[in-house]
Amino acid sequence: MKVYLSSTPEVESSEVKEVFDLLTQVVGPIEFKQLPSLSTNEIEAFVEMDDSFENVRLLSFDGLFNLCTAYRRYYYQSQGISKEDFVVVLTAIPNENKWFSAFRGKNIFIDINDWETYTGKNQKYGIAYQVMENIFQSFINLNIELGEVESEPNVHWHPIGCINDMCQNKRDIILKLRTADICESCQERFINSGNSIELGLHIQGEIENIRKGIVRKFLEKGEITPKKVEVRKTGKIYKVFIEGFNNHVDFEAIARTLYVFYLKNLEGVNQFDLEKNYNELRDLYFKMRRGGDEKTLKNLTDIREGNSFYSTVWDINKALNSLLGEGLVSFYLLKKVDDVYKISIDEKYISIDKEL
Ligand SMILES: [Zn+2]
């Protein structure tokens, strides 16, 4: 199932792209596509209007859903849009009911105005949330038609931090963006409507990812500086310590070998060039693990299927994350930058035992 994102002509395509880029960060069964906006002429050819589209300052729900249908028809053949696919139109033209967004069947429109006022963040977060909210509501057949929405049991008139909060007071919208929650009753209705857990997980993953961009962060209050990373001998074993932490970073010998190697080669080394540095790695490995097995090291440096380089990098970063937590950890991670793997920390923060 696909979700096509487009906009009315007054919206910049870069604004749609930002929303698209945010939503495609999360992987799952919903596939997002971006479509170009239609021009004023193209819209007028598909939608009957009393006035030129350029002069339209307010749209009814019917008018907006007619627009969605126009986009669906216009792109129907070239994109192969099916009945199961969603068409989402972002617009800066306000709607008569002053709603953030609405859906009818698989058509969705979203008002892009004022999101920065409501969230204090880039508008893409609020808009992307509206995309997911309407998709969710469509999947549970939420009845939002005026005159009927009042008796819809899964619309929460008093905000509880659920995706289906009504938010009559528009400032209440920030609550559900911060919780990224779907309440028990709304989850049950989703499942009882015949939707898969996998689909539910994707929707939840999307709103959780949006939440991370929305919540207030200490890092916006100031910067942090790296602490010294030290490789020193404790007893018979060389371990990696970060200044201020009592525990060492919990690496296996092979991970310690690779990490210390990259600490000594801060300019970075491509994984396929590790074999060229084999002697240096071997020397380190046998200091890290006396009586170690050279096969283990060869399995790290010989890059082919089943080799252990990528899983070792993963182990290293996992161990760093579990010790240091978000923020500080960013100085120490072993990451691919351009063509090489490297640790992006300044040399002055590194201290390595002379024996290594
Ligand atoms: Zn709910």
Coordinates of C-alpha atoms and ligand atoms in Angstrom, one line a residue:
M1 CA 0.0 0.0 0.0
K2 CA 1.3 3.4 -1.0
V3 CA 0.9 6.9 0.3
Y4 CA 1.3 9.7 -2.3
L5 CA 2.3 13.1 -0.9
S6 CA 1.6 16.2 -2.9
S7 CA 0.5 19.8 -2.5
T8 CA -1.5 22.7 -3.9
P9 CA 0.7 25.0 -6.0
E10 CA 1.4 27.7 -3.3
V11 CA 3.2 25.1 -1.2
E12 CA 7.0 24.7 -2.0
S13 CA 7.9 21.2 -3.1
S14 CA 10.8 21.4 -0.6
E15 CA 8.2 21.5 2.2
V16 CA 6.6 18.3 0.9
K17 CA 10.1 16.8 0.5
E18 CA 10.9 17.5 4.2
V19 CA 7.8 15.6 5.3
F20 CA 8.6 12.8 2.8
D21 CA 12.2 12.5 4.1
L22 CA 11.0 12.3 7.7
L23 CA 8.4 9.6 7.0
T24 CA 10.8 7.5 5.0
Q25 CA 13.2 7.3 7.9
V26 CA 11.1 4.5 9.4
V27 CA 10.7 1.2 7.5
G28 CA 7.5 -0.8 7.3
P29 CA 4.7 -1.9 5.1
I30 CA 3.6 1.6 4.1
E31 CA 5.5 3.0 1.1
F32 CA 5.7 6.8 0.7
K33 CA 5.9 8.5 -2.6
Q34 CA 6.2 12.2 -3.4
L35 CA 4.3 13.6 -6.4
P36 CA 4.8 17.1 -7.9
S37 CA 2.1 19.6 -7.2
L38 CA -0.5 20.3 -10.0
S39 CA -0.4 23.7 -11.6
T40 CA -3.4 26.1 -11.3
N41 CA -4.4 25.3 -14.9
E42 CA -4.2 21.5 -14.3
I43 CA -6.4 21.9 -11.1
E44 CA -8.9 24.0 -13.0
A45 CA -9.1 21.4 -15.7
F46 CA -10.1 18.7 -13.2
V47 CA -12.1 20.6 -10.5
E48 CA -15.2 22.8 -11.3
M49 CA -14.8 26.2 -9.6
D50 CA -16.7 29.4 -9.6
D51 CA -13.5 31.4 -9.6
S52 CA -9.9 30.9 -10.7
F53 CA -8.0 28.7 -8.2
E54 CA -5.5 31.5 -7.7
N55 CA -8.2 33.6 -6.1
V56 CA -9.4 30.9 -3.7
R57 CA -8.8 32.0 -0.1
L58 CA -10.9 29.4 1.7
L59 CA -12.0 25.8 0.8
S60 CA -14.9 23.7 2.0
F61 CA -14.2 20.0 2.9
D62 CA -16.0 19.0 -0.3
G63 CA -13.7 21.3 -2.3
L64 CA -10.6 19.9 -0.6
F65 CA -11.6 16.3 -1.2
N66 CA -12.5 17.1 -4.8
L67 CA -9.0 18.4 -5.1
C68 CA -7.6 15.1 -3.7
T69 CA -9.7 13.2 -6.2
A70 CA -8.3 15.4 -9.0
Y71 CA -4.7 14.5 -8.0
R72 CA -5.7 10.9 -7.8
R73 CA -7.2 11.1 -11.3
Y74 CA -4.3 13.1 -12.8
Y75 CA -1.7 10.7 -11.6
Y76 CA -3.8 7.6 -11.8
Q77 CA -2.2 6.2 -14.9
S78 CA 1.4 7.4 -14.8
Q79 CA 1.8 6.3 -11.1
G80 CA -0.6 3.3 -11.2
I81 CA -2.4 4.6 -8.1
S82 CA -4.8 2.0 -6.8
K83 CA -8.0 2.3 -4.6
E84 CA -6.0 1.0 -1.6
D85 CA -3.5 3.8 -1.9
F86 CA -3.7 7.1 0.0
V87 CA -3.5 10.5 -1.7
V88 CA -2.4 13.3 0.7
V89 CA -2.6 16.9 -0.4
L90 CA -0.8 19.5 1.7
T91 CA -2.2 23.0 1.4
A92 CA -1.8 26.5 2.7
I93 CA -5.4 27.4 1.8
P94 CA -7.4 27.3 5.1
N95 CA -10.5 25.1 5.3
E96 CA -13.9 26.3 6.4
N97 CA -13.9 24.4 9.6
K98 CA -10.4 25.4 10.6
W99 CA -9.4 21.8 11.1
F100 CA -5.7 20.7 11.0
S101 CA -6.5 18.0 8.5
A102 CA -9.2 15.5 7.6
F103 CA -9.7 12.3 5.5
R104 CA -12.5 10.8 3.5
G105 CA -11.9 7.2 2.5
K106 CA -8.2 7.3 1.3
N107 CA -8.1 11.0 0.5
I108 CA -6.4 13.3 3.0
F109 CA -5.8 17.0 3.1
I110 CA -3.6 18.8 5.6
D111 CA -3.4 22.5 6.4
I112 CA 0.3 23.4 6.6
N113 CA -0.2 26.7 8.5
D114 CA 1.0 27.6 12.0
W115 CA 2.7 24.3 12.9
E116 CA 5.7 26.1 14.2
T117 CA 3.5 28.1 16.6
Y118 CA 1.8 24.9 17.9
T119 CA 4.9 22.8 18.2
G120 CA 7.9 25.2 18.5
K121 CA 9.7 23.1 15.9
N122 CA 10.0 22.7 12.2
Q123 CA 6.5 22.3 10.6
K124 CA 7.5 19.0 9.1
Y125 CA 6.9 17.2 12.4
G126 CA 3.3 18.4 12.9
I127 CA 2.5 17.8 9.2
A128 CA 4.0 14.3 9.2
Y129 CA 2.1 13.5 12.3
Q130 CA -1.2 14.5 10.6
V131 CA -0.3 12.2 7.7
M132 CA 0.0 9.2 10.1
E133 CA -3.0 10.3 12.2
N134 CA -5.3 10.4 9.1
I135 CA -4.0 7.1 7.8
F136 CA -4.7 5.5 11.2
Q137 CA -8.1 7.0 11.4
S138 CA -9.0 5.8 7.9
F139 CA -7.9 2.3 8.9
I140 CA -10.2 2.2 11.8
N141 CA -13.1 3.9 9.8
L142 CA -13.3 6.7 12.4
N143 CA -16.4 8.7 11.8
I144 CA -15.4 12.3 11.5
E145 CA -18.2 13.6 9.4
L146 CA -19.7 16.7 10.9
G147 CA -22.9 15.9 12.8
E148 CA -21.8 12.4 13.4
V149 CA -18.3 12.8 14.9
E150 CA -19.9 13.9 18.2
S151 CA -21.1 10.3 18.9
E152 CA -17.9 8.6 17.6
P153 CA -16.6 6.6 20.7
N154 CA -13.0 6.7 19.6
V155 CA -12.8 10.5 19.3
H156 CA -11.4 11.9 22.5
W157 CA -13.0 15.3 23.2
H158 CA -10.9 15.7 26.4
P159 CA -7.2 15.3 25.3
I160 CA -5.6 12.1 26.8
G161 CA -2.5 12.1 24.6
C162 CA -3.9 9.6 22.1
I163 CA -3.7 9.9 18.3
N164 CA -7.5 10.3 18.2
D165 CA -7.6 13.4 20.5
M166 CA -9.9 15.9 18.9
C167 CA -8.0 19.0 20.0
Q168 CA -10.8 21.6 19.7
N169 CA -8.4 23.9 21.5
K170 CA -5.7 23.7 18.8
R171 CA -2.9 24.2 21.4
D172 CA -3.7 20.8 22.9
I173 CA -2.2 19.1 19.8
I174 CA 1.3 19.3 21.3
L175 CA 0.2 16.7 23.9
K176 CA -0.3 13.8 21.4
L177 CA 2.8 14.8 19.5
R178 CA 4.8 14.5 22.8
T179 CA 3.3 11.2 23.9
A180 CA 3.3 9.4 20.5
D181 CA 0.7 7.1 22.1
I182 CA -2.3 5.2 20.8
C183 CA -4.7 4.3 23.7
E184 CA -5.9 0.8 24.5
S185 CA -9.3 1.3 23.0
C186 CA -8.0 2.8 19.7
Q187 CA -5.5 0.0 19.4
E188 CA -8.2 -2.6 19.9
R189 CA -10.4 -0.9 17.3
F190 CA -7.4 -1.0 14.9
I191 CA -7.0 -4.7 15.3
N192 CA -10.7 -5.4 15.3
S193 CA -11.0 -3.6 12.0
G194 CA -8.8 -6.3 10.4
N195 CA -5.5 -4.4 10.4
S196 CA -2.2 -6.3 11.0
I197 CA 0.1 -5.8 14.0
E198 CA 2.9 -5.1 11.4
L199 CA 0.9 -2.1 10.1
G200 CA 0.2 -0.9 13.6
L201 CA 3.9 -1.1 14.4
H202 CA 4.8 0.9 11.4
I203 CA 2.4 3.7 12.4
Q204 CA 3.6 3.6 16.0
G205 CA 7.2 3.7 14.7
E206 CA 6.5 6.8 12.6
I207 CA 4.9 8.8 15.4
E208 CA 7.6 7.7 17.8
N209 CA 10.2 9.0 15.4
I210 CA 8.3 12.3 15.1
R211 CA 8.1 12.5 18.9
K212 CA 11.9 12.4 19.1
G213 CA 12.0 15.5 16.9
I214 CA 9.3 17.3 18.9
V215 CA 10.4 16.9 22.5
R216 CA 12.5 19.5 24.3
K217 CA 16.2 18.6 24.5
F218 CA 18.9 19.5 26.9
L219 CA 21.3 19.7 24.1
E220 CA 19.5 22.8 22.8
K221 CA 20.5 24.5 26.1
G222 CA 24.1 24.2 25.5
E223 CA 26.9 22.1 24.1
I224 CA 28.7 19.2 25.7
T225 CA 32.4 18.6 25.3
P226 CA 34.0 15.2 25.0
K227 CA 35.6 13.5 28.0
K228 CA 39.0 11.8 27.7
V229 CA 39.0 8.3 26.3
E230 CA 41.7 6.2 27.9
V231 CA 43.1 2.8 27.0
R232 CA 45.0 1.4 30.0
K233 CA 46.0 -1.8 31.7
T234 CA 44.0 -3.0 34.6
G235 CA 45.4 -6.3 36.0
K236 CA 46.6 -8.1 32.8
I237 CA 44.0 -6.7 30.5
Y238 CA 43.8 -3.4 28.5
K239 CA 40.5 -1.8 28.8
V240 CA 38.8 1.3 27.4
F241 CA 37.6 4.0 29.9
I242 CA 35.8 7.2 29.4
E243 CA 36.7 10.0 32.0
G244 CA 34.1 10.3 34.7
F245 CA 32.7 6.8 34.3
N246 CA 33.7 4.1 36.8
N247 CA 33.0 1.2 34.6
H248 CA 35.0 0.5 31.5
V249 CA 33.4 0.1 28.0
D250 CA 32.3 -3.5 27.9
F251 CA 34.0 -4.8 24.7
E252 CA 35.1 -8.3 23.7
A253 CA 38.9 -8.6 22.9
I254 CA 38.3 -8.4 19.1
A255 CA 36.1 -5.3 19.5
R256 CA 38.7 -3.6 21.8
T257 CA 41.3 -4.4 19.2
L258 CA 39.3 -2.8 16.4
Y259 CA 38.4 0.2 18.5
V260 CA 41.9 0.9 19.7
F261 CA 43.1 0.5 16.1
Y262 CA 40.7 3.3 15.0
L263 CA 41.6 5.5 17.9
K264 CA 45.2 5.3 16.6
N265 CA 44.1 5.9 13.0
L266 CA 41.8 8.9 13.4
E267 CA 41.9 9.8 9.7
G268 CA 39.8 6.7 9.2
V269 CA 40.3 3.4 7.3
N270 CA 38.1 1.8 4.7
Q271 CA 37.0 -1.7 5.8
F272 CA 38.5 -3.2 2.6
D273 CA 41.9 -1.7 3.6
L274 CA 42.0 -3.4 7.0
E275 CA 44.1 -6.2 5.5
K276 CA 46.8 -3.7 4.5
N277 CA 47.0 -2.9 8.2
Y278 CA 47.0 -6.5 9.3
N279 CA 50.3 -6.4 11.1
E280 CA 49.3 -3.5 13.3
L281 CA 46.0 -5.1 14.1
R282 CA 47.7 -8.5 14.8
D283 CA 50.1 -6.8 17.2
L284 CA 47.2 -5.1 19.0
Y285 CA 45.1 -8.2 19.1
F286 CA 47.7 -10.4 20.8
K287 CA 48.3 -7.6 23.4
M288 CA 44.5 -7.5 24.0
R289 CA 44.2 -11.3 24.2
R290 CA 47.3 -13.3 24.9
G291 CA 46.8 -16.8 23.4
G292 CA 44.1 -15.4 21.1
D293 CA 43.1 -17.2 17.9
E294 CA 44.4 -15.6 14.7
K295 CA 41.3 -17.0 12.9
T296 CA 39.2 -14.6 14.8
L297 CA 41.2 -11.7 13.6
K298 CA 41.3 -12.9 10.0
N299 CA 37.5 -13.2 10.1
L300 CA 37.4 -9.5 11.0
T301 CA 39.8 -8.2 8.3
D302 CA 38.8 -10.4 5.3
I303 CA 35.7 -8.6 4.2
R304 CA 33.3 -11.0 2.6
E305 CA 30.0 -12.5 3.4
G306 CA 29.8 -13.9 6.9
N307 CA 32.8 -11.9 8.1
S308 CA 32.6 -10.2 11.5
F309 CA 33.6 -6.6 10.7
Y310 CA 30.1 -5.1 10.6
S311 CA 28.8 -7.0 13.6
T312 CA 31.9 -6.0 15.5
V313 CA 31.3 -2.3 14.7
W314 CA 27.7 -2.9 15.9
D315 CA 28.9 -4.4 19.1
I316 CA 31.3 -1.5 19.7
N317 CA 28.6 1.1 19.2
K318 CA 26.1 -0.8 21.3
A319 CA 28.6 -1.0 24.2
L320 CA 29.4 2.7 23.9
N321 CA 25.7 3.6 23.8
S322 CA 24.9 1.5 26.9
L323 CA 27.6 3.2 28.9
L324 CA 27.3 6.8 27.7
G325 CA 23.8 7.4 26.6
E326 CA 22.5 9.9 24.0
G327 CA 24.6 13.1 23.5
L328 CA 28.0 12.2 24.8
V329 CA 28.2 9.0 22.9
S330 CA 28.3 10.8 19.6
F331 CA 32.0 11.7 20.1
Y332 CA 33.1 8.1 20.4
L333 CA 31.0 6.1 17.9
L334 CA 32.8 4.2 15.1
K335 CA 30.9 5.4 12.0
K336 CA 31.2 5.4 8.2
V337 CA 32.1 8.9 7.0
D338 CA 32.5 9.3 3.3
D339 CA 34.6 6.3 2.2
V340 CA 36.1 5.3 5.6
Y341 CA 35.1 4.1 9.0
K342 CA 36.4 6.5 11.7
I343 CA 36.0 7.8 15.2
S344 CA 35.3 11.6 15.0
I345 CA 37.1 12.7 18.2
D346 CA 40.0 15.1 18.5
E347 CA 43.4 13.6 19.3
K348 CA 43.8 15.7 22.5
Y349 CA 41.0 13.6 24.1
I350 CA 42.8 10.3 23.6
S351 CA 45.2 8.6 25.9
I352 CA 46.6 5.2 25.0
D353 CA 49.0 3.1 27.0
K354 CA 52.5 3.3 25.5
E355 CA 52.8 -0.4 25.2
L356 CA 50.0 -0.4 22.6
Ligands
ZN1 ZN -7.6 6.6 21.8

